[in-house]
């Protein structure tokens, strides 16, 4: 940080304010030459200073030319409208027209020549020197903007200097803060920067972006969505282009040609999904000319914690083909529904037995553990845990201990399935498997089929090769159908048991729409894959949508790892500092706010049950509504959102509702949320990417309403009103308004450790001589009041919600209302704090008991710490699975791009022949050993004849050490005969396309196989725990097999050229011209891996 401060001083020392726009552009051009020539060590201060000045001009001074924005009468300060009016009058004069024609006739376009041409006219209109410069510049810009992009209109330094002297109130001032420059320095150094909401992360990212561009590196600024990408790119384009650089955005609706142009710019904005899917699509292209992306060099990630931590393992999935509707038989749905009902009967029996068992006994604890495994959200279970905070810990300890031995199977013997201790996945028990197979036939044992396949493949002396392959294919299809049905069972169970309506998804317009876990936003463009989405659709009784074959998948973390340099910015990163370091090798550095934070985060309150909590929230909203304080209520689910909305409606409190069910109204709702008296109920979607702007003069109106309320209470006979102010500044704001608004009263202040009290006492004049002597206590607050209805298991989510208040030094307050029934307390090492463990219970105005204070806060911090450790462990487990497959993906993609760039296809073909010959010899003579030479040689000859159209009978008796060489010669000769039917250019193009087509089809099968391996690891691992080591070894064996299958398939197809080109490919269409098209549908999916986590 000290290095950054020193660099900041060097930036401020640069004297660029006296440079014209042209000189600023020339300076950056000079720096680009120097940097790319090797002299880069001192470039940062000068580049940042140039960018800072360009931002000040293009985002500040250039607003002068937006007359509509300046003519707002509500904006105080000097009237710039007069300059436009004078320019308009002058432009209509005949003398100006003649001067303009003469200037244009000379072919001049620069400011200096224009100023000389119109100077006499401006002088005749009686303008003083400052007015002449400003009016003349308006005339110049109006004229040049008709034929030239405004970013290329270059103005003199004298204009900006003059404008600053006229703009005494800073209406046209836009100055990057030291904090934004410091953030830019840290971003350039490859840090994750934490900046509070409203501190200007968008502008901060522009500084490192330009410096990277000066070094010749393409820069991708990754935003949360298309709207932000378009907004930020459009806003900063004038800055970049005025300096001779280019900026653009990549948006969802763009065609490849438009994307290719955008990626050609120096600085590109876009949502993570767009960059990720373009990377994926490029790895499916069939010629280098079709690629759209350049190299992945520099990424600057906004909302970095959400993208790089929360969604790190979310797979980006690209799917293609015509798509088919998954077939889920009615008997499968019936079997799953009956299985769930049977499990619920078991749960009911456990709950009844709990009522009879002696509490705290060993049978009681065992029964409690069984119930937790069967239904962790049982109301009876929740009630038991609420009475003793140690019970949940004992249950979890029992589960952990018994998973490692045979007792676990005894514990789950009565269950049809059990749910893991965090409600994230489930496992069928032996009883559950038996029930499913009794309804659907054999599913879980495929050993017999696999043995049949092995036996047929080994029987080289029996059936002919073509017949053996046919028999093997038939059994492999049977095996695939059985495995698919087994996986359908698991997915249907996930859909029915684990995925909750209005929490994980909602149903809208007869479609299942998935919800973002961290923001609550709906994701209509997101679908589960491998049949899980179809299972949800069957569960909800909506039409089942077609599902395309998966052609490629990578995780967000995997995609970001392809960039050479990554940095990021967010409002909440410090709590994930260790994980950023472990997963990405990146340091997290906080940047202090430009203005002191005036938000007060009050201690959370804990109520005994959810009903008391919700009623207390309504009471709090009513109190705020009385004085006009805007309130934002943040919830975790649509159901809770609707429940609070109904309570507010019952209390006649007008409010706006914002959740995934009405997210189309988000912009309007957020715009109104900062107005006097506004009440907004929202899911966590209001926590990110949305700045709530407070209505001008809001705090004064609130304070005056408090003063009026106090005056009314005194008039009604109350003897004393005590206003509890959260900060000294808030008290200082209120005090003069109280004094001015209630003249006949006495006012005193007292200071407490956590608040300032303003005590307003009645006098004879204010009460008419009659008081009751009673005292009323009131909490005073200004700005936006944020209420959280439930604490998240991730501190960053709560911080994001709090951060909606107190933006840029504004007043604000936040508080969380909790209950012992909240989700945080269900799965994380300790139950909700029980009343017996907390002291100092309090009562609210309605007599409801609650707890708050240091003991509760410490307990919550401990629970959340455990929850965050659990979440990080789950992410790490998913990452282990993900990294294995991604290592294969990136290896395949590199090979694929190498194929696209091949110049000598014959040399490439030759490189495949010898390995193929080696593979065949090892297949029939493993280890060059002879068991039955005649049978082994016959099998070899048969395969060479069927696949390569060659007669190998002359090789009988050839020394085995020479057999590979001889077979390679035979294959090469056959390939050469096939090549003679084409010109060299045709053969090279078609050969590459055939190789890509073959490998892509096999790659798609490999992806499906890897998904099956993951499911098998989860289902068959020890007591439901995935065996990562076994999965890793098996998956890499599968990858080796995949590579061998490419050679096995490609070379025979190449010999059969061109007959194979119109064969069995499902991805259509191959044309002799060399054009190859694949229908693609791009889908982002938080699918099975996330559920397994």
PDB file of C-alpha atoms in Angstrom, residues 710-918:
ATOM      1  CA  UNK A 710     -41.600  15.090  19.155  1.00  0.00           C
ATOM      2  CA  UNK A 711     -43.585  18.343  19.226  1.00  0.00           C
ATOM      3  CA  UNK A 712     -46.836  16.428  18.875  1.00  0.00           C
ATOM      4  CA  UNK A 713     -45.921  14.079  21.716  1.00  0.00           C
ATOM      5  CA  UNK A 714     -45.100  17.011  23.966  1.00  0.00           C
ATOM      6  CA  UNK A 715     -48.378  18.692  23.060  1.00  0.00           C
ATOM      7  CA  UNK A 716     -50.177  15.483  24.004  1.00  0.00           C
ATOM      8  CA  UNK A 717     -48.708  15.674  27.492  1.00  0.00           C
ATOM      9  CA  UNK A 718     -45.556  13.538  27.298  1.00  0.00           C
ATOM     10  CA  UNK A 719     -43.033  14.978  29.696  1.00  0.00           C
ATOM     11  CA  UNK A 720     -39.816  13.963  27.954  1.00  0.00           C
ATOM     12  CA  UNK A 721     -38.750  12.455  24.625  1.00  0.00           C
ATOM     13  CA  UNK A 722     -35.325  10.841  24.349  1.00  0.00           C
ATOM     14  CA  UNK A 723     -33.957  10.477  20.823  1.00  0.00           C
ATOM     15  CA  UNK A 724     -31.155   7.929  20.559  1.00  0.00           C
ATOM     16  CA  UNK A 725     -28.774   9.016  17.765  1.00  0.00           C
ATOM     17  CA  UNK A 726     -26.361   6.380  16.386  1.00  0.00           C
ATOM     18  CA  UNK A 727     -23.498   8.834  15.733  1.00  0.00           C
ATOM     19  CA  UNK A 728     -22.340  12.257  16.803  1.00  0.00           C
ATOM     20  CA  UNK A 729     -22.782  13.570  13.257  1.00  0.00           C
ATOM     21  CA  UNK A 730     -26.390  12.385  13.226  1.00  0.00           C
ATOM     22  CA  UNK A 731     -26.988  14.160  16.544  1.00  0.00           C
ATOM     23  CA  UNK A 732     -25.360  17.331  15.224  1.00  0.00           C
ATOM     24  CA  UNK A 733     -27.638  17.180  12.190  1.00  0.00           C
ATOM     25  CA  UNK A 734     -30.807  16.763  14.273  1.00  0.00           C
ATOM     26  CA  UNK A 735     -30.119  19.149  17.144  1.00  0.00           C
ATOM     27  CA  UNK A 736     -30.558  22.505  15.347  1.00  0.00           C
ATOM     28  CA  UNK A 737     -33.712  21.240  13.627  1.00  0.00           C
ATOM     29  CA  UNK A 738     -35.182  20.240  17.015  1.00  0.00           C
ATOM     30  CA  UNK A 739     -34.294  23.626  18.482  1.00  0.00           C
ATOM     31  CA  UNK A 740     -35.773  25.509  15.537  1.00  0.00           C
ATOM     32  CA  UNK A 741     -38.852  23.332  15.259  1.00  0.00           C
ATOM     33  CA  UNK A 742     -39.810  23.200  18.959  1.00  0.00           C
ATOM     34  CA  UNK A 743     -39.020  26.612  20.445  1.00  0.00           C
ATOM     35  CA  UNK A 744     -40.789  26.086  23.810  1.00  0.00           C
ATOM     36  CA  UNK A 745     -38.761  23.158  25.130  1.00  0.00           C
ATOM     37  CA  UNK A 746     -35.510  22.376  26.863  1.00  0.00           C
ATOM     38  CA  UNK A 747     -32.925  20.278  25.036  1.00  0.00           C
ATOM     39  CA  UNK A 748     -30.029  18.393  26.564  1.00  0.00           C
ATOM     40  CA  UNK A 749     -27.566  15.847  25.203  1.00  0.00           C
ATOM     41  CA  UNK A 750     -25.832  12.946  26.887  1.00  0.00           C
ATOM     42  CA  UNK A 751     -23.129  10.716  25.508  1.00  0.00           C
ATOM     43  CA  UNK A 752     -23.213   6.935  25.838  1.00  0.00           C
ATOM     44  CA  UNK A 753     -20.685   4.402  24.694  1.00  0.00           C
ATOM     45  CA  UNK A 754     -22.709   3.435  21.640  1.00  0.00           C
ATOM     46  CA  UNK A 755     -24.980   6.445  21.040  1.00  0.00           C
ATOM     47  CA  UNK A 756     -25.715  10.118  21.626  1.00  0.00           C
ATOM     48  CA  UNK A 757     -28.993  10.931  23.367  1.00  0.00           C
ATOM     49  CA  UNK A 758     -30.927  14.130  22.696  1.00  0.00           C
ATOM     50  CA  UNK A 759     -33.395  14.680  25.531  1.00  0.00           C
ATOM     51  CA  UNK A 760     -36.277  17.028  24.729  1.00  0.00           C
ATOM     52  CA  UNK A 761     -38.263  18.051  27.801  1.00  0.00           C
ATOM     53  CA  UNK A 762     -41.632  19.743  27.978  1.00  0.00           C
ATOM     54  CA  UNK A 763     -42.084  23.304  29.302  1.00  0.00           C
ATOM     55  CA  UNK A 764     -45.269  25.048  30.279  1.00  0.00           C
ATOM     56  CA  UNK A 765     -45.493  26.772  26.898  1.00  0.00           C
ATOM     57  CA  UNK A 766     -45.228  23.585  24.887  1.00  0.00           C
ATOM     58  CA  UNK A 767     -47.824  21.594  26.829  1.00  0.00           C
ATOM     59  CA  UNK A 768     -50.334  24.176  27.882  1.00  0.00           C
ATOM     60  CA  UNK A 769     -49.263  23.586  31.488  1.00  0.00           C
ATOM     61  CA  UNK A 770     -50.230  19.891  31.670  1.00  0.00           C
ATOM     62  CA  UNK A 771     -47.810  16.924  31.427  1.00  0.00           C
ATOM     63  CA  UNK A 772     -48.038  13.290  32.408  1.00  0.00           C
ATOM     64  CA  UNK A 773     -44.381  13.137  33.357  1.00  0.00           C
ATOM     65  CA  UNK A 774     -43.928  10.075  31.099  1.00  0.00           C
ATOM     66  CA  UNK A 775     -40.845   9.512  28.947  1.00  0.00           C
ATOM     67  CA  UNK A 776     -40.830   8.227  25.373  1.00  0.00           C
ATOM     68  CA  UNK A 777     -37.692   6.677  23.879  1.00  0.00           C
ATOM     69  CA  UNK A 778     -37.180   6.814  20.109  1.00  0.00           C
ATOM     70  CA  UNK A 779     -34.385   5.561  17.850  1.00  0.00           C
ATOM     71  CA  UNK A 780     -33.305   8.306  15.472  1.00  0.00           C
ATOM     72  CA  UNK A 781     -31.783   7.564  12.112  1.00  0.00           C
ATOM     73  CA  UNK A 782     -31.167   9.194   8.754  1.00  0.00           C
ATOM     74  CA  UNK A 783     -30.739   7.871   5.234  1.00  0.00           C
ATOM     75  CA  UNK A 784     -31.705   4.392   4.102  1.00  0.00           C
ATOM     76  CA  UNK A 785     -32.529   1.788   6.749  1.00  0.00           C
ATOM     77  CA  UNK A 786     -31.543  -1.704   5.615  1.00  0.00           C
ATOM     78  CA  UNK A 787     -33.213  -4.622   7.403  1.00  0.00           C
ATOM     79  CA  UNK A 788     -31.955  -8.162   6.898  1.00  0.00           C
ATOM     80  CA  UNK A 789     -34.452 -10.919   7.647  1.00  0.00           C
ATOM     81  CA  UNK A 790     -31.888 -13.673   7.964  1.00  0.00           C
ATOM     82  CA  UNK A 791     -28.132 -13.793   8.311  1.00  0.00           C
ATOM     83  CA  UNK A 792     -26.395 -15.547   5.442  1.00  0.00           C
ATOM     84  CA  UNK A 793     -23.802 -18.263   5.902  1.00  0.00           C
ATOM     85  CA  UNK A 794     -21.504 -16.028   3.866  1.00  0.00           C
ATOM     86  CA  UNK A 795     -20.550 -12.730   5.487  1.00  0.00           C
ATOM     87  CA  UNK A 796     -20.036 -11.146   2.074  1.00  0.00           C
ATOM     88  CA  UNK A 797     -23.731 -11.488   1.213  1.00  0.00           C
ATOM     89  CA  UNK A 798     -24.717  -9.634   4.374  1.00  0.00           C
ATOM     90  CA  UNK A 799     -22.072  -6.978   3.719  1.00  0.00           C
ATOM     91  CA  UNK A 800     -23.420  -6.451   0.212  1.00  0.00           C
ATOM     92  CA  UNK A 801     -26.896  -5.879   1.616  1.00  0.00           C
ATOM     93  CA  UNK A 802     -25.607  -3.467   4.241  1.00  0.00           C
ATOM     94  CA  UNK A 803     -23.656  -1.664   1.538  1.00  0.00           C
ATOM     95  CA  UNK A 804     -26.859  -0.469  -0.134  1.00  0.00           C
ATOM     96  CA  UNK A 805     -26.958   2.099   2.698  1.00  0.00           C
ATOM     97  CA  UNK A 806     -24.352   4.738   3.553  1.00  0.00           C
ATOM     98  CA  UNK A 807     -23.218   5.210  -0.039  1.00  0.00           C
ATOM     99  CA  UNK A 808     -20.486   7.858  -0.522  1.00  0.00           C
ATOM    100  CA  UNK A 809     -20.634   9.177   3.021  1.00  0.00           C
ATOM    101  CA  UNK A 810     -24.425   9.328   3.288  1.00  0.00           C
ATOM    102  CA  UNK A 811     -26.158   8.540   6.563  1.00  0.00           C
ATOM    103  CA  UNK A 812     -27.637   5.080   6.930  1.00  0.00           C
ATOM    104  CA  UNK A 813     -28.474   2.246   9.305  1.00  0.00           C
ATOM    105  CA  UNK A 814     -28.581  -1.550   9.015  1.00  0.00           C
ATOM    106  CA  UNK A 815     -29.854  -4.263  11.335  1.00  0.00           C
ATOM    107  CA  UNK A 816     -30.532  -7.985  11.035  1.00  0.00           C
ATOM    108  CA  UNK A 817     -33.588  -9.573  12.636  1.00  0.00           C
ATOM    109  CA  UNK A 818     -33.044 -13.287  13.295  1.00  0.00           C
ATOM    110  CA  UNK A 819     -34.951 -16.221  14.709  1.00  0.00           C
ATOM    111  CA  UNK A 820     -33.860 -19.588  16.045  1.00  0.00           C
ATOM    112  CA  UNK A 821     -35.606 -21.171  13.032  1.00  0.00           C
ATOM    113  CA  UNK A 822     -33.329 -19.494  10.463  1.00  0.00           C
ATOM    114  CA  UNK A 823     -31.443 -21.598   7.952  1.00  0.00           C
ATOM    115  CA  UNK A 824     -28.033 -20.537   9.253  1.00  0.00           C
ATOM    116  CA  UNK A 825     -28.604 -22.579  12.392  1.00  0.00           C
ATOM    117  CA  UNK A 826     -29.700 -25.808  10.687  1.00  0.00           C
ATOM    118  CA  UNK A 827     -26.520 -27.275   9.283  1.00  0.00           C
ATOM    119  CA  UNK A 828     -23.521 -25.618  10.859  1.00  0.00           C
ATOM    120  CA  UNK A 829     -22.000 -27.180  13.913  1.00  0.00           C
ATOM    121  CA  UNK A 830     -24.181 -25.456  16.514  1.00  0.00           C
ATOM    122  CA  UNK A 831     -27.851 -24.783  16.881  1.00  0.00           C
ATOM    123  CA  UNK A 832     -29.362 -21.375  17.369  1.00  0.00           C
ATOM    124  CA  UNK A 833     -28.308 -19.908  20.681  1.00  0.00           C
ATOM    125  CA  UNK A 834     -30.838 -21.043  23.265  1.00  0.00           C
ATOM    126  CA  UNK A 835     -32.299 -18.720  25.844  1.00  0.00           C
ATOM    127  CA  UNK A 836     -30.419 -20.613  28.557  1.00  0.00           C
ATOM    128  CA  UNK A 837     -27.078 -19.637  27.030  1.00  0.00           C
ATOM    129  CA  UNK A 838     -27.871 -15.938  26.587  1.00  0.00           C
ATOM    130  CA  UNK A 839     -28.415 -13.284  29.209  1.00  0.00           C
ATOM    131  CA  UNK A 840     -30.097  -9.914  29.285  1.00  0.00           C
ATOM    132  CA  UNK A 841     -33.256 -10.831  27.393  1.00  0.00           C
ATOM    133  CA  UNK A 842     -35.211  -7.761  26.367  1.00  0.00           C
ATOM    134  CA  UNK A 843     -38.760  -7.032  25.294  1.00  0.00           C
ATOM    135  CA  UNK A 844     -39.777  -4.897  22.360  1.00  0.00           C
ATOM    136  CA  UNK A 845     -42.719  -2.482  22.350  1.00  0.00           C
ATOM    137  CA  UNK A 846     -45.158  -5.343  21.736  1.00  0.00           C
ATOM    138  CA  UNK A 847     -43.766  -7.489  24.561  1.00  0.00           C
ATOM    139  CA  UNK A 848     -41.912  -9.933  22.319  1.00  0.00           C
ATOM    140  CA  UNK A 849     -38.734 -11.318  23.882  1.00  0.00           C
ATOM    141  CA  UNK A 850     -35.469 -10.917  21.976  1.00  0.00           C
ATOM    142  CA  UNK A 851     -31.745 -11.036  22.622  1.00  0.00           C
ATOM    143  CA  UNK A 852     -28.989  -8.777  21.380  1.00  0.00           C
ATOM    144  CA  UNK A 853     -25.509  -7.846  22.479  1.00  0.00           C
ATOM    145  CA  UNK A 854     -21.942  -9.140  22.511  1.00  0.00           C
ATOM    146  CA  UNK A 855     -22.663 -12.794  23.525  1.00  0.00           C
ATOM    147  CA  UNK A 856     -25.132 -13.227  20.678  1.00  0.00           C
ATOM    148  CA  UNK A 857     -22.834 -11.486  18.186  1.00  0.00           C
ATOM    149  CA  UNK A 858     -19.909 -13.711  19.177  1.00  0.00           C
ATOM    150  CA  UNK A 859     -22.047 -16.833  18.850  1.00  0.00           C
ATOM    151  CA  UNK A 860     -23.236 -15.775  15.412  1.00  0.00           C
ATOM    152  CA  UNK A 861     -19.682 -15.064  14.298  1.00  0.00           C
ATOM    153  CA  UNK A 862     -18.607 -18.540  15.397  1.00  0.00           C
ATOM    154  CA  UNK A 863     -21.495 -20.204  13.598  1.00  0.00           C
ATOM    155  CA  UNK A 864     -20.833 -18.199  10.449  1.00  0.00           C
ATOM    156  CA  UNK A 865     -17.115 -19.005  10.631  1.00  0.00           C
ATOM    157  CA  UNK A 866     -17.990 -22.712  10.689  1.00  0.00           C
ATOM    158  CA  UNK A 867     -20.434 -22.213   7.825  1.00  0.00           C
ATOM    159  CA  UNK A 868     -17.837 -20.438   5.706  1.00  0.00           C
ATOM    160  CA  UNK A 869     -15.276 -23.168   6.377  1.00  0.00           C
ATOM    161  CA  UNK A 870     -17.839 -25.757   5.308  1.00  0.00           C
ATOM    162  CA  UNK A 871     -18.646 -23.793   2.166  1.00  0.00           C
ATOM    163  CA  UNK A 872     -14.973 -23.434   1.294  1.00  0.00           C
ATOM    164  CA  UNK A 873     -14.446 -27.157   1.852  1.00  0.00           C
ATOM    165  CA  UNK A 874     -17.348 -27.956  -0.461  1.00  0.00           C
ATOM    166  CA  UNK A 875     -15.981 -25.619  -3.122  1.00  0.00           C
ATOM    167  CA  UNK A 876     -12.576 -27.255  -2.764  1.00  0.00           C
ATOM    168  CA  UNK A 877     -14.113 -30.710  -3.226  1.00  0.00           C
ATOM    169  CA  UNK A 878     -15.975 -29.631  -6.355  1.00  0.00           C
ATOM    170  CA  UNK A 879     -12.798 -27.962  -7.558  1.00  0.00           C
ATOM    171  CA  UNK A 880     -10.954 -31.289  -7.298  1.00  0.00           C
ATOM    172  CA  UNK A 881     -13.478 -32.902  -9.630  1.00  0.00           C
ATOM    173  CA  UNK A 882     -13.543 -29.879 -11.901  1.00  0.00           C
ATOM    174  CA  UNK A 883      -9.797 -29.464 -12.292  1.00  0.00           C
ATOM    175  CA  UNK A 884      -9.364 -33.057 -13.448  1.00  0.00           C
ATOM    176  CA  UNK A 885     -11.745 -32.668 -16.347  1.00  0.00           C
ATOM    177  CA  UNK A 886     -10.578 -29.140 -17.183  1.00  0.00           C
ATOM    178  CA  UNK A 887      -6.989 -30.319 -17.504  1.00  0.00           C
ATOM    179  CA  UNK A 888      -8.272 -32.683 -20.189  1.00  0.00           C
ATOM    180  CA  UNK A 889     -10.461 -29.980 -21.777  1.00  0.00           C
ATOM    181  CA  UNK A 890      -7.652 -27.482 -22.128  1.00  0.00           C
ATOM    182  CA  UNK A 891      -5.294 -30.142 -23.464  1.00  0.00           C
ATOM    183  CA  UNK A 892      -7.898 -31.094 -26.065  1.00  0.00           C
ATOM    184  CA  UNK A 893      -8.570 -27.457 -26.971  1.00  0.00           C
ATOM    185  CA  UNK A 894      -4.851 -26.777 -27.445  1.00  0.00           C
ATOM    186  CA  UNK A 895      -4.535 -29.796 -29.709  1.00  0.00           C
ATOM    187  CA  UNK A 896      -7.622 -28.727 -31.614  1.00  0.00           C
ATOM    188  CA  UNK A 897      -6.286 -25.230 -32.260  1.00  0.00           C
ATOM    189  CA  UNK A 898      -2.977 -26.727 -33.394  1.00  0.00           C
ATOM    190  CA  UNK A 899      -4.935 -28.764 -35.940  1.00  0.00           C
ATOM    191  CA  UNK A 900      -6.665 -25.608 -37.215  1.00  0.00           C
ATOM    192  CA  UNK A 901      -3.270 -23.987 -37.826  1.00  0.00           C
ATOM    193  CA  UNK A 902      -1.683 -27.004 -39.581  1.00  0.00           C
ATOM    194  CA  UNK A 903      -0.035 -26.022 -42.854  1.00  0.00           C
ATOM    195  CA  UNK A 904       1.261 -29.482 -43.858  1.00  0.00           C
ATOM    196  CA  UNK A 905      -1.543 -31.976 -43.398  1.00  0.00           C
ATOM    197  CA  UNK A 906       0.471 -34.853 -44.862  1.00  0.00           C
ATOM    198  CA  UNK A 907       3.117 -34.457 -42.190  1.00  0.00           C
ATOM    199  CA  UNK A 908       0.391 -34.460 -39.538  1.00  0.00           C
ATOM    200  CA  UNK A 909      -1.144 -37.579 -41.039  1.00  0.00           C
ATOM    201  CA  UNK A 910       2.221 -39.317 -41.041  1.00  0.00           C
ATOM    202  CA  UNK A 911       2.626 -38.522 -37.329  1.00  0.00           C
ATOM    203  CA  UNK A 912      -0.486 -40.602 -36.608  1.00  0.00           C
ATOM    204  CA  UNK A 913       0.412 -43.705 -38.606  1.00  0.00           C
ATOM    205  CA  UNK A 914       3.276 -45.095 -36.517  1.00  0.00           C
ATOM    206  CA  UNK A 915       1.396 -44.723 -33.170  1.00  0.00           C
ATOM    207  CA  UNK A 916      -1.573 -46.429 -34.806  1.00  0.00           C
ATOM    208  CA  UNK A 917       0.614 -49.317 -35.959  1.00  0.00           C
ATOM    209  CA  UNK A 918       2.132 -49.592 -32.466  1.00  0.00           C
TER     210      UNK A 918
END
